[in-house]
Amino acid sequence: MAVRPILTAPDPRLKVVSTPVETVDDGIRKLIADMTDSMYAADGIGLAAIQIGEPKRIIVMDLDQRDGNKNPRHFINPVITWRSDELASFEEGCLSVPEIWEDVERAERIKAEYLDSDGKKHELEADSLLATCLQHEMDHLEGILFIDHLSKLKRSMLLRKLQKAKRLKDAG
Ligand code: NI
């Protein structure tokens, strides 16, 4: 297991569409362990494989760790099979878009299918933060960041802010 660096926007790799996992083997489980370590080290609640530079359709998530209990979940090849018409708005952030939080509107409830780290298929109905987080992470698999849901004007403003912060960090 290893903590790996997390890519940040505007790194072009974050725009890559990830490919499905063909076989859930030890290599995939090792990648999931690295993703989970990297997520915890960065104090995040979700991470997609492409965020550590691996274009595979894998997500790790832990929505409960803020209470001090680690309860990681893994989603391999997740697919949304249903979305509610009702929308919900949450203030989102992203480890690849550091220090920026903005409201994003998404389906309030979804149904999804995915494989677990043993390759077993599961179905899930999600609402609230889990539904939002799954949709956010699944966007990463398509090369989409949460700021891509904002207006073009707002997005370029935020990207400029991000690049300025990066330069300051590199200089300091
Ligand atoms: Ni993200």
PDB file of C-alpha atoms in Angstrom, residues 21-166:
ATOM      1  CA  VAL A  21     -11.678  -3.189 -15.444  1.00  0.00           C
ATOM      2  CA  GLU A  22     -11.687  -6.553 -17.237  1.00  0.00           C
ATOM      3  CA  THR A  23     -10.606  -8.782 -14.361  1.00  0.00           C
ATOM      4  CA  VAL A  24     -10.688  -7.916 -10.670  1.00  0.00           C
ATOM      5  CA  ASP A  25      -7.301  -9.364  -9.686  1.00  0.00           C
ATOM      6  CA  ASP A  26      -4.564  -8.645  -7.132  1.00  0.00           C
ATOM      7  CA  GLY A  27      -3.221  -5.804  -9.289  1.00  0.00           C
ATOM      8  CA  ILE A  28      -6.617  -4.094  -9.099  1.00  0.00           C
ATOM      9  CA  ARG A  29      -6.845  -4.736  -5.342  1.00  0.00           C
ATOM     10  CA  LYS A  30      -3.372  -3.196  -4.909  1.00  0.00           C
ATOM     11  CA  LEU A  31      -4.501  -0.148  -6.894  1.00  0.00           C
ATOM     12  CA  ILE A  32      -7.618   0.114  -4.696  1.00  0.00           C
ATOM     13  CA  ALA A  33      -5.414  -0.030  -1.573  1.00  0.00           C
ATOM     14  CA  ASP A  34      -3.199   2.759  -2.965  1.00  0.00           C
ATOM     15  CA  MET A  35      -6.281   4.818  -3.856  1.00  0.00           C
ATOM     16  CA  THR A  36      -7.726   4.363  -0.365  1.00  0.00           C
ATOM     17  CA  ASP A  37      -4.417   5.331   1.312  1.00  0.00           C
ATOM     18  CA  SER A  38      -4.091   8.370  -0.961  1.00  0.00           C
ATOM     19  CA  MET A  39      -7.669   9.457  -0.235  1.00  0.00           C
ATOM     20  CA  TYR A  40      -7.198   9.232   3.542  1.00  0.00           C
ATOM     21  CA  ALA A  41      -3.800  10.957   3.401  1.00  0.00           C
ATOM     22  CA  ALA A  42      -5.396  13.877   1.524  1.00  0.00           C
ATOM     23  CA  ASP A  43      -8.370  13.947   3.888  1.00  0.00           C
ATOM     24  CA  GLY A  44     -10.860  13.313   1.074  1.00  0.00           C
ATOM     25  CA  ILE A  45     -14.168  11.427   1.046  1.00  0.00           C
ATOM     26  CA  GLY A  46     -13.890  10.034  -2.484  1.00  0.00           C
ATOM     27  CA  LEU A  47     -11.299   9.356  -5.162  1.00  0.00           C
ATOM     28  CA  ALA A  48     -11.345   8.039  -8.720  1.00  0.00           C
ATOM     29  CA  ALA A  49      -8.367   6.071 -10.092  1.00  0.00           C
ATOM     30  CA  ILE A  50      -7.581   8.715 -12.726  1.00  0.00           C
ATOM     31  CA  GLN A  51      -6.875  11.169  -9.898  1.00  0.00           C
ATOM     32  CA  ILE A  52      -3.698   9.178  -9.192  1.00  0.00           C
ATOM     33  CA  GLY A  53      -3.070   8.818 -12.930  1.00  0.00           C
ATOM     34  CA  GLU A  54      -4.665   5.381 -13.538  1.00  0.00           C
ATOM     35  CA  PRO A  55      -7.372   5.555 -16.235  1.00  0.00           C
ATOM     36  CA  LYS A  56      -9.466   2.698 -14.834  1.00  0.00           C
ATOM     37  CA  ARG A  57     -13.141   2.753 -13.843  1.00  0.00           C
ATOM     38  CA  ILE A  58     -12.588   2.457 -10.086  1.00  0.00           C
ATOM     39  CA  ILE A  59     -13.833   4.663  -7.242  1.00  0.00           C
ATOM     40  CA  VAL A  60     -13.083   4.565  -3.524  1.00  0.00           C
ATOM     41  CA  MET A  61     -15.176   6.440  -1.009  1.00  0.00           C
ATOM     42  CA  ASP A  62     -15.615   6.878   2.712  1.00  0.00           C
ATOM     43  CA  LEU A  63     -18.387   9.178   3.833  1.00  0.00           C
ATOM     44  CA  ASP A  64     -18.145   8.170   7.510  1.00  0.00           C
ATOM     45  CA  GLN A  65     -14.495   8.826   8.289  1.00  0.00           C
ATOM     46  CA  ARG A  66     -15.256  12.252   9.706  1.00  0.00           C
ATOM     47  CA  ASP A  67     -16.646  10.499  12.761  1.00  0.00           C
ATOM     48  CA  GLY A  68     -13.256   8.830  13.217  1.00  0.00           C
ATOM     49  CA  ASN A  69     -14.373   5.432  11.903  1.00  0.00           C
ATOM     50  CA  LYS A  70     -12.855   4.216   8.679  1.00  0.00           C
ATOM     51  CA  ASN A  71     -15.427   2.552   6.475  1.00  0.00           C
ATOM     52  CA  PRO A  72     -14.024   2.502   2.930  1.00  0.00           C
ATOM     53  CA  ARG A  73     -16.219   1.461   0.005  1.00  0.00           C
ATOM     54  CA  HIS A  74     -15.015   0.398  -3.426  1.00  0.00           C
ATOM     55  CA  PHE A  75     -16.877   0.641  -6.721  1.00  0.00           C
ATOM     56  CA  ILE A  76     -15.473  -1.059  -9.818  1.00  0.00           C
ATOM     57  CA  ASN A  77     -17.040  -0.383 -13.251  1.00  0.00           C
ATOM     58  CA  PRO A  78     -19.951   1.560 -11.697  1.00  0.00           C
ATOM     59  CA  VAL A  79     -22.929   2.348 -13.948  1.00  0.00           C
ATOM     60  CA  ILE A  80     -25.888   4.582 -13.104  1.00  0.00           C
ATOM     61  CA  THR A  81     -29.048   2.710 -14.127  1.00  0.00           C
ATOM     62  CA  TRP A  82     -31.616   5.290 -12.958  1.00  0.00           C
ATOM     63  CA  ARG A  83     -31.694   8.948 -11.899  1.00  0.00           C
ATOM     64  CA  SER A  84     -34.528  10.798 -10.178  1.00  0.00           C
ATOM     65  CA  ASP A  85     -36.006  13.817 -11.942  1.00  0.00           C
ATOM     66  CA  GLU A  86     -35.698  15.714  -8.671  1.00  0.00           C
ATOM     67  CA  LEU A  87     -32.413  17.513  -8.263  1.00  0.00           C
ATOM     68  CA  ALA A  88     -30.433  18.308  -5.139  1.00  0.00           C
ATOM     69  CA  SER A  89     -27.703  20.869  -4.670  1.00  0.00           C
ATOM     70  CA  PHE A  90     -24.618  20.271  -2.537  1.00  0.00           C
ATOM     71  CA  GLU A  91     -21.497  22.342  -2.038  1.00  0.00           C
ATOM     72  CA  GLU A  92     -18.809  20.194  -3.661  1.00  0.00           C
ATOM     73  CA  GLY A  93     -15.063  20.136  -3.490  1.00  0.00           C
ATOM     74  CA  CYS A  94     -12.496  17.859  -5.119  1.00  0.00           C
ATOM     75  CA  LEU A  95      -8.955  16.735  -4.266  1.00  0.00           C
ATOM     76  CA  SER A  96      -8.034  17.586  -7.874  1.00  0.00           C
ATOM     77  CA  VAL A  97      -9.465  21.108  -7.556  1.00  0.00           C
ATOM     78  CA  PRO A  98      -7.984  22.093  -4.200  1.00  0.00           C
ATOM     79  CA  GLU A  99      -9.480  24.757  -1.980  1.00  0.00           C
ATOM     80  CA  ILE A 100     -12.476  25.474  -4.183  1.00  0.00           C
ATOM     81  CA  TRP A 101     -16.035  24.678  -3.126  1.00  0.00           C
ATOM     82  CA  GLU A 102     -19.109  25.415  -5.222  1.00  0.00           C
ATOM     83  CA  ASP A 103     -22.753  24.341  -5.304  1.00  0.00           C
ATOM     84  CA  VAL A 104     -23.537  21.751  -7.977  1.00  0.00           C
ATOM     85  CA  GLU A 105     -26.991  20.462  -8.870  1.00  0.00           C
ATOM     86  CA  ARG A 106     -27.343  16.730  -9.531  1.00  0.00           C
ATOM     87  CA  ALA A 107     -30.019  14.020  -9.400  1.00  0.00           C
ATOM     88  CA  GLU A 108     -31.264  13.684  -5.832  1.00  0.00           C
ATOM     89  CA  ARG A 109     -31.465   9.882  -6.028  1.00  0.00           C
ATOM     90  CA  ILE A 110     -29.810   7.305  -8.271  1.00  0.00           C
ATOM     91  CA  LYS A 111     -29.604   3.567  -8.757  1.00  0.00           C
ATOM     92  CA  ALA A 112     -26.250   2.099  -9.684  1.00  0.00           C
ATOM     93  CA  GLU A 113     -24.572  -1.239 -10.401  1.00  0.00           C
ATOM     94  CA  TYR A 114     -20.927  -2.003  -9.693  1.00  0.00           C
ATOM     95  CA  LEU A 115     -18.457  -4.751  -8.825  1.00  0.00           C
ATOM     96  CA  ASP A 116     -16.805  -5.027  -5.412  1.00  0.00           C
ATOM     97  CA  SER A 117     -13.115  -5.854  -4.841  1.00  0.00           C
ATOM     98  CA  ASP A 118     -13.929  -9.577  -5.130  1.00  0.00           C
ATOM     99  CA  GLY A 119     -15.520  -9.011  -8.545  1.00  0.00           C
ATOM    100  CA  LYS A 120     -19.027  -9.588  -7.180  1.00  0.00           C
ATOM    101  CA  LYS A 121     -21.862  -7.555  -8.705  1.00  0.00           C
ATOM    102  CA  HIS A 122     -23.989  -5.275  -6.505  1.00  0.00           C
ATOM    103  CA  GLU A 123     -26.951  -2.952  -6.951  1.00  0.00           C
ATOM    104  CA  LEU A 124     -27.406   0.146  -4.870  1.00  0.00           C
ATOM    105  CA  GLU A 125     -29.990   2.864  -4.385  1.00  0.00           C
ATOM    106  CA  ALA A 126     -28.457   6.082  -3.124  1.00  0.00           C
ATOM    107  CA  ASP A 127     -29.668   9.474  -2.025  1.00  0.00           C
ATOM    108  CA  SER A 128     -28.265  12.569  -0.326  1.00  0.00           C
ATOM    109  CA  LEU A 129     -24.467  12.777   0.035  1.00  0.00           C
ATOM    110  CA  LEU A 130     -23.864   9.235  -1.275  1.00  0.00           C
ATOM    111  CA  ALA A 131     -25.821   9.986  -4.485  1.00  0.00           C
ATOM    112  CA  THR A 132     -23.946  13.264  -4.960  1.00  0.00           C
ATOM    113  CA  CYS A 133     -20.554  11.727  -4.246  1.00  0.00           C
ATOM    114  CA  LEU A 134     -21.136   8.788  -6.600  1.00  0.00           C
ATOM    115  CA  GLN A 135     -22.183  11.124  -9.416  1.00  0.00           C
ATOM    116  CA  HIS A 136     -19.165  13.378  -8.748  1.00  0.00           C
ATOM    117  CA  GLU A 137     -16.734  10.430  -8.773  1.00  0.00           C
ATOM    118  CA  MET A 138     -18.378   8.816 -11.805  1.00  0.00           C
ATOM    119  CA  ASP A 139     -17.915  12.102 -13.673  1.00  0.00           C
ATOM    120  CA  HIS A 140     -14.155  11.646 -13.124  1.00  0.00           C
ATOM    121  CA  LEU A 141     -14.399   8.365 -15.073  1.00  0.00           C
ATOM    122  CA  GLU A 142     -15.665  10.428 -18.036  1.00  0.00           C
ATOM    123  CA  GLY A 143     -12.977  13.084 -17.634  1.00  0.00           C
ATOM    124  CA  ILE A 144     -15.417  15.584 -16.089  1.00  0.00           C
ATOM    125  CA  LEU A 145     -14.664  17.753 -13.054  1.00  0.00           C
ATOM    126  CA  PHE A 146     -17.315  19.361 -10.839  1.00  0.00           C
ATOM    127  CA  ILE A 147     -16.259  22.790 -12.075  1.00  0.00           C
ATOM    128  CA  ASP A 148     -17.316  21.648 -15.575  1.00  0.00           C
ATOM    129  CA  HIS A 149     -20.918  21.894 -14.294  1.00  0.00           C
ATOM    130  CA  LEU A 150     -20.480  25.615 -13.602  1.00  0.00           C
ATOM    131  CA  SER A 151     -20.745  28.450 -16.126  1.00  0.00           C
ATOM    132  CA  LYS A 152     -17.780  28.916 -18.449  1.00  0.00           C
ATOM    133  CA  LEU A 153     -17.073  32.311 -16.921  1.00  0.00           C
ATOM    134  CA  LYS A 154     -17.054  30.970 -13.375  1.00  0.00           C
ATOM    135  CA  ARG A 155     -14.929  27.957 -14.381  1.00  0.00           C
ATOM    136  CA  SER A 156     -12.208  30.056 -16.016  1.00  0.00           C
ATOM    137  CA  MET A 157     -12.202  32.366 -12.990  1.00  0.00           C
ATOM    138  CA  LEU A 158     -11.722  29.383 -10.646  1.00  0.00           C
ATOM    139  CA  LEU A 159      -9.024  27.824 -12.869  1.00  0.00           C
ATOM    140  CA  ARG A 160      -7.095  31.102 -12.838  1.00  0.00           C
ATOM    141  CA  LYS A 161      -7.359  31.179  -9.049  1.00  0.00           C
ATOM    142  CA  LEU A 162      -6.134  27.570  -8.922  1.00  0.00           C
ATOM    143  CA  GLN A 163      -3.129  28.249 -11.182  1.00  0.00           C
ATOM    144  CA  LYS A 164      -2.201  31.316  -9.174  1.00  0.00           C
ATOM    145  CA  ALA A 165      -2.284  29.249  -5.961  1.00  0.00           C
ATOM    146  CA  LYS A 166      -0.160  26.547  -7.649  1.00  0.00           C
TER     147      LYS A 166
END
